[in-house]
CSV table of C-alpha atoms in Angstrom, one decimal:
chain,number,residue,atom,x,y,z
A,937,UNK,CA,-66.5,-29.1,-72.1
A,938,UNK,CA,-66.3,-25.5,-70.5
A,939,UNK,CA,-68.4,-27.1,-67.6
A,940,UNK,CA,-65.1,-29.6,-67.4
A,941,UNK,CA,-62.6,-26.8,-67.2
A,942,UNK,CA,-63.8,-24.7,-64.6
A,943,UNK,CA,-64.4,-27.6,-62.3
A,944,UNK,CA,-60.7,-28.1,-63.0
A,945,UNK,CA,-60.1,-24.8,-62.1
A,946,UNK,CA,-61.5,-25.2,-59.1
A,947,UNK,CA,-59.9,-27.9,-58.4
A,948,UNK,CA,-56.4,-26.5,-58.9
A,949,UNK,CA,-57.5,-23.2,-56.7
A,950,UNK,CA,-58.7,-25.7,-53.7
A,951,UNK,CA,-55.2,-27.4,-53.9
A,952,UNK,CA,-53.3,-24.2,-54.1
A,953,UNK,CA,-55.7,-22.9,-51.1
A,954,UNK,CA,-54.8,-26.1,-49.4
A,955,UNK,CA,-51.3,-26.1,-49.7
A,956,UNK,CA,-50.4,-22.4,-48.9
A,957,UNK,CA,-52.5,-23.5,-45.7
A,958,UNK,CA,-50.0,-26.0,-45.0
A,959,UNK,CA,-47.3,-23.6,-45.6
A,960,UNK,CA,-48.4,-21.2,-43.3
A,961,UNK,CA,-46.9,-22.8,-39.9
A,962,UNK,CA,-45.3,-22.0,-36.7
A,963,UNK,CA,-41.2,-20.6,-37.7
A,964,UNK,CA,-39.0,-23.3,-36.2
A,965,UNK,CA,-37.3,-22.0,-32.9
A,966,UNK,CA,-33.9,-21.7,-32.7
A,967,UNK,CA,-31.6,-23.3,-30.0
A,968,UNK,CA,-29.6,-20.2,-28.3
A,969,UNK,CA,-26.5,-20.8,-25.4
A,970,UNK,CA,-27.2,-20.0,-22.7
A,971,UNK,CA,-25.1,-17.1,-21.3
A,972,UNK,CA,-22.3,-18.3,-19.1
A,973,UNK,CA,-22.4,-16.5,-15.3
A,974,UNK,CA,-19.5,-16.0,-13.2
A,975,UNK,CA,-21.9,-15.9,-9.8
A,976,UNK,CA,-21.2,-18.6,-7.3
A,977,UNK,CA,-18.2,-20.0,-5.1
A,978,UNK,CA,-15.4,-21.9,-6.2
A,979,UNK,CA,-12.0,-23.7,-4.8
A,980,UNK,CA,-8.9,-24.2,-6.6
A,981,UNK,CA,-5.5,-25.4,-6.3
A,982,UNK,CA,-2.2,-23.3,-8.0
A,983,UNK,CA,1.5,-23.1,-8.0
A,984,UNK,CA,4.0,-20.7,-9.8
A,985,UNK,CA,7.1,-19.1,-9.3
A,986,UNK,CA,8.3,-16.4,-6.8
A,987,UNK,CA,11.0,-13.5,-5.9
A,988,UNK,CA,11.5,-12.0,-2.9
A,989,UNK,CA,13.5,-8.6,-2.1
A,990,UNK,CA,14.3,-8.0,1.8
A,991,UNK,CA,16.5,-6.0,3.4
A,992,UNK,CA,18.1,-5.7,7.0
A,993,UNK,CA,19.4,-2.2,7.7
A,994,UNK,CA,21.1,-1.4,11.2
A,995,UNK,CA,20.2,2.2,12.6
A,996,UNK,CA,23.7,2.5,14.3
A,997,UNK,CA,24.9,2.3,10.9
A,998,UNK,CA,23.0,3.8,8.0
A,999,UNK,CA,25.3,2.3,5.7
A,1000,UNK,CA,25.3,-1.0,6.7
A,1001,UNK,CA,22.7,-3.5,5.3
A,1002,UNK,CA,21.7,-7.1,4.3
A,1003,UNK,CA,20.1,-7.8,0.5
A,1004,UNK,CA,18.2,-11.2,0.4
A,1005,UNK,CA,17.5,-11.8,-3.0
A,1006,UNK,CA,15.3,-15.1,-2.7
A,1007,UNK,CA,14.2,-16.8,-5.6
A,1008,UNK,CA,12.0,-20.2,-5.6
A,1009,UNK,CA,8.3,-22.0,-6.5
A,1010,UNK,CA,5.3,-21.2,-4.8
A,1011,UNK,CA,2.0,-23.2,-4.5
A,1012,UNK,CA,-0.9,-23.6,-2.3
A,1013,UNK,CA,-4.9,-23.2,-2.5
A,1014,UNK,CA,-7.6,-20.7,-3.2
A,1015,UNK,CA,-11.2,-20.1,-2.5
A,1016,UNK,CA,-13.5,-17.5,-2.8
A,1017,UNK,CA,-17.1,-16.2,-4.2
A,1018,UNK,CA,-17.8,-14.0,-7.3
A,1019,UNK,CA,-21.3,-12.0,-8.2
A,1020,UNK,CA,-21.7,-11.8,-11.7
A,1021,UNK,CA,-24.1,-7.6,-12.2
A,1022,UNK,CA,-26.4,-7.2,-15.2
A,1023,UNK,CA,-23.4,-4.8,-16.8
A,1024,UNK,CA,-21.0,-7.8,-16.8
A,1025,UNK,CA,-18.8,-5.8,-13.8
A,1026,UNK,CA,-18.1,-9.4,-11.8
A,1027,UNK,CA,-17.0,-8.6,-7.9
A,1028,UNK,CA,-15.9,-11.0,-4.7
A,1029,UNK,CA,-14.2,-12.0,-2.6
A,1030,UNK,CA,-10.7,-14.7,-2.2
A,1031,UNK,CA,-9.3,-16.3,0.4
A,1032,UNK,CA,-5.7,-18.0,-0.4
A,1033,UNK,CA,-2.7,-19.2,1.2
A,1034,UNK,CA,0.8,-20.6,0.0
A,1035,UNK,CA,3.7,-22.5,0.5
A,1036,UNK,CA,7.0,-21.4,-0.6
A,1037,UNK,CA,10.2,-22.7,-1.3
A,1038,UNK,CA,11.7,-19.3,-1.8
A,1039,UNK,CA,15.3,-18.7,-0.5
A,1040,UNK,CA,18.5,-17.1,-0.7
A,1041,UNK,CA,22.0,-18.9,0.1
A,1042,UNK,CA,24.3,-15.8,-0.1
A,1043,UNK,CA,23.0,-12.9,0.3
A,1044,UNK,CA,24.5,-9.4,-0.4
A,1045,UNK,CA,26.4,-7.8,2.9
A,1046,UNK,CA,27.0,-4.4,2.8
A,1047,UNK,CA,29.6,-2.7,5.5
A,1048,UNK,CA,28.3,-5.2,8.2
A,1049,UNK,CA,31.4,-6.7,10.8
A,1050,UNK,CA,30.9,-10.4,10.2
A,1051,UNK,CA,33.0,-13.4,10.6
A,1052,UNK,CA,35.1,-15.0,7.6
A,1053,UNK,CA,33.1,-17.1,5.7
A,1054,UNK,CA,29.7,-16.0,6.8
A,1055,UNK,CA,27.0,-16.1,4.6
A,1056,UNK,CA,23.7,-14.1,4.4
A,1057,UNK,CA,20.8,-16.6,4.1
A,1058,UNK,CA,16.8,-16.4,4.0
A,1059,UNK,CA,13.9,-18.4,3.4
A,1060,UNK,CA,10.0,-17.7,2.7
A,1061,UNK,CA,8.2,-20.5,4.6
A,1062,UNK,CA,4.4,-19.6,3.7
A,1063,UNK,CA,2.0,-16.8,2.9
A,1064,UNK,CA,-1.6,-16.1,2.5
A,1065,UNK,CA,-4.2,-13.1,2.2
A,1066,UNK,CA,-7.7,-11.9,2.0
A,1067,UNK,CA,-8.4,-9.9,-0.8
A,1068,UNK,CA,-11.4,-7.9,-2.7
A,1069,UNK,CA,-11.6,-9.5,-6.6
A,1070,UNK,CA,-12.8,-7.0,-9.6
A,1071,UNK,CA,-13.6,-7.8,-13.2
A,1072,UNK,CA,-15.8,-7.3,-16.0
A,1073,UNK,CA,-16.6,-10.8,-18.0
A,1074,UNK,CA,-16.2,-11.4,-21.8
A,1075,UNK,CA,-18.6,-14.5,-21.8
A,1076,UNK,CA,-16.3,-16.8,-20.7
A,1077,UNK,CA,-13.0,-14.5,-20.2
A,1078,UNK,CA,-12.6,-12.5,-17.2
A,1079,UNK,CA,-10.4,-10.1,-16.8
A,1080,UNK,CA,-9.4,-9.2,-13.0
A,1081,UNK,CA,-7.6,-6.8,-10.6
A,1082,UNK,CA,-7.4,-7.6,-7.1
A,1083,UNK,CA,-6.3,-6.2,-3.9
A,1084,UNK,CA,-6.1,-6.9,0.0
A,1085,UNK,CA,-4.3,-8.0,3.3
A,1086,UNK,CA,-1.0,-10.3,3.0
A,1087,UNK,CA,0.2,-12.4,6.1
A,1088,UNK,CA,3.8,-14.2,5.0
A,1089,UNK,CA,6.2,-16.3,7.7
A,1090,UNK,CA,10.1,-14.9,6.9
A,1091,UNK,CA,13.2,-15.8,8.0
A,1092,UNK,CA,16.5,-14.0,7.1
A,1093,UNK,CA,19.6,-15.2,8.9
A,1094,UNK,CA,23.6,-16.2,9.0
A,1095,UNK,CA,25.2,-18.9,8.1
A,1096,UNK,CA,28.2,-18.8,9.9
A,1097,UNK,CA,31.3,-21.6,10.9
A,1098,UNK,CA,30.2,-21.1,14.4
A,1099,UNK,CA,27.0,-21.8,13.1
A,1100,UNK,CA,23.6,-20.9,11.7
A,1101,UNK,CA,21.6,-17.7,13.0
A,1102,UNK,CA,17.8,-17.8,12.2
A,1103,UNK,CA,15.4,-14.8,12.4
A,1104,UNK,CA,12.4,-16.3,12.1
A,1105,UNK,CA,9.7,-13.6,12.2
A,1106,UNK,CA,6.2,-13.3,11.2
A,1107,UNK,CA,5.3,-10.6,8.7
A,1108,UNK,CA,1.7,-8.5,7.3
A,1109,UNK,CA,1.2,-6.5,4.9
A,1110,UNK,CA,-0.9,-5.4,1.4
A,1111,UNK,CA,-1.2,-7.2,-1.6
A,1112,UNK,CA,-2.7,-6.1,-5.1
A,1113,UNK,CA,-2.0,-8.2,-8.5
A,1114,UNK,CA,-4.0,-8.2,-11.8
A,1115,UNK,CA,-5.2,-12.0,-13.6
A,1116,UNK,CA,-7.0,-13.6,-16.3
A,1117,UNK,CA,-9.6,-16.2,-16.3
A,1118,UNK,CA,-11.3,-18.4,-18.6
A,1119,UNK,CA,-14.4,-21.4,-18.4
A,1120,UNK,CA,-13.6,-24.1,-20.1
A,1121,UNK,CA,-16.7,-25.6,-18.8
A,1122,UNK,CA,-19.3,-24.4,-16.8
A,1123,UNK,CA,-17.6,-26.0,-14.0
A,1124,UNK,CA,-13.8,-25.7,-14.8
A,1125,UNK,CA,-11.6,-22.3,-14.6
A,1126,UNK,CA,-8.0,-21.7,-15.6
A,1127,UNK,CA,-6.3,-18.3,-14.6
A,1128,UNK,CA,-3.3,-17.1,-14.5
A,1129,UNK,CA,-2.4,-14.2,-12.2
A,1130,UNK,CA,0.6,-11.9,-11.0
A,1131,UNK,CA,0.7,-10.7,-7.5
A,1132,UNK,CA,2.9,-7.9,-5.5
A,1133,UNK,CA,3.0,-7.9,-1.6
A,1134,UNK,CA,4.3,-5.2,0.1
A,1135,UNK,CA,5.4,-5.9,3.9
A,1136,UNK,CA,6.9,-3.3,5.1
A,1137,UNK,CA,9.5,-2.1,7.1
A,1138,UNK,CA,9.5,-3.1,11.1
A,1139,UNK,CA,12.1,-2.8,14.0
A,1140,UNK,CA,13.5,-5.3,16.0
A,1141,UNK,CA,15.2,-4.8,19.3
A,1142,UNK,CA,19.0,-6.3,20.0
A,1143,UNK,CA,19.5,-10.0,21.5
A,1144,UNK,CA,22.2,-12.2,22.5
A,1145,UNK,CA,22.2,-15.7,21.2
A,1146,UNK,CA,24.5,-18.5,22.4
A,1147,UNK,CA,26.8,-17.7,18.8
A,1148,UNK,CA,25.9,-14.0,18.3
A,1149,UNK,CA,25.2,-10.2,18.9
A,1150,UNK,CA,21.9,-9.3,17.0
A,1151,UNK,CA,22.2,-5.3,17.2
A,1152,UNK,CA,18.8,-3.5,16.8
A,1153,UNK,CA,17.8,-3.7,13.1
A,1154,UNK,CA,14.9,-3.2,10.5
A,1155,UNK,CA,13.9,-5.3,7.9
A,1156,UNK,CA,11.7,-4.8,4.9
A,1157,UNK,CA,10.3,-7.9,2.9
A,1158,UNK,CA,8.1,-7.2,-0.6
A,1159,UNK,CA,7.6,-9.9,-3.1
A,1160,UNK,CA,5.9,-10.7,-6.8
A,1161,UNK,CA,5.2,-13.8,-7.8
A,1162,UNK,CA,3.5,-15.3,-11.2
A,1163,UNK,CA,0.8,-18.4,-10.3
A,1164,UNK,CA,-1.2,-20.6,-12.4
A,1165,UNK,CA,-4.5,-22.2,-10.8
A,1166,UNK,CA,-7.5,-24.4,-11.8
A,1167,UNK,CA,-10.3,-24.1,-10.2
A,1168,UNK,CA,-14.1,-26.0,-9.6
A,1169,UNK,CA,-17.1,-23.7,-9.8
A,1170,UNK,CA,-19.8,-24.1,-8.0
């Protein structure tokens, strides 16, 4: 009988040997995301909506001037290349250029000798720029500022009974705005961005045309604008 119990015993020790050998095994691994990285190039398309604030003053008259108060939608393409550092600081570089249906039909005229029934006018045809892009990434958010060189095609003019005076004149200047982005995918990116240009102030000498006198003048241009863009990642 006692012969019986102990080889029971050791039995039931084997087994529990046994099974806490089974037991002891590799701990399962884990599946962990792979972190998302802003690095790499990328083209997008956008479109938003625009103001611009541009002034012709007269030197022979420092009180006379021209307010062109244009307001209209903007949209074009963008394209540029971001590094994404170690400490999440994300910096490149962006290429973009816009069409613009920006405009004003009656503009404010201040002290200036004009014609019954003439009418300040002004349009925005285009713009683009080259600019520096800074952020720091959240994951998948990234907060922005950016900064560069503006180019913009402007034309302020008269509309007149004798007829329509165009300026058309090409602009350059500065631009700096601050955005958001976010990945949807690894290959999709919303932002949303605002942007101030700053053109300046330049002279222009006096001309005749065939249904004016354009005195010397200088005219300033500065504009903001709000844009929405999607963009593929490469």
């Amino acid at each position: 009988m006692k012969t019986q119990i102990l080889t029971a015993a050791l039995l039931l020790g084997a087994c529990g040997v046994a099974i806490a050998a089974d037991a002891v095994v590799e701990p399962a691994t884990m599946d962990v995301a792979p972190v998302f990285s802003w690095t790499g190039g990328y083209v997008g398309l956008q479109a938003g909506y625009g103001w611009s604030d541009g002034v012709t003053r007269f030197p022979e008259d420092a009180t006379a001037a021209v307010h062109h108060d244009g307001r209209g939608i903007v949209g074009g393409a963008y394209a540029g290349y971001l590094h994404h550092f170690a400490s999440d600081a994300v910096l490149g570089v962006e290429v973009d250029a816009m069409a613009s249906s920006i405009s004003e039909s009656n503009g404010r005229i201040v002290n200036v000798s004009i014609n019954p029934g003439t009418q300040a006018v002004s349009r925005l045809d285009y713009s683009a720029s080259l600019r520096a892009r800074l952020g720091y990434a959240f994951g998948r958010f990234l907060p922005y500022a950016t900064a560069g060189v503006a180019y913009a095609r402007y034309t302020p003019g008269f509309d007149s009974p004798e007829g329509k005076f165009e300026d058309e004149m090409s602009k350059s200047g500065w631009t700096a705005g601050v955005g958001v982005e976010h990945a949807f995918t690894d290959r999709i990116v919303a932002r949303v961005e605002y942007r101030y240009s700053d053109f300046g102030e330049e002279h222009y000498p006096t001309y005749d045309t065939p249904t004016a006198y354009v005195p010397e003048r200088n005219i300033s241009l500065r504009t903001n604008d709000i844009r929405i863009g999607v963009a593929y990642k490469f």
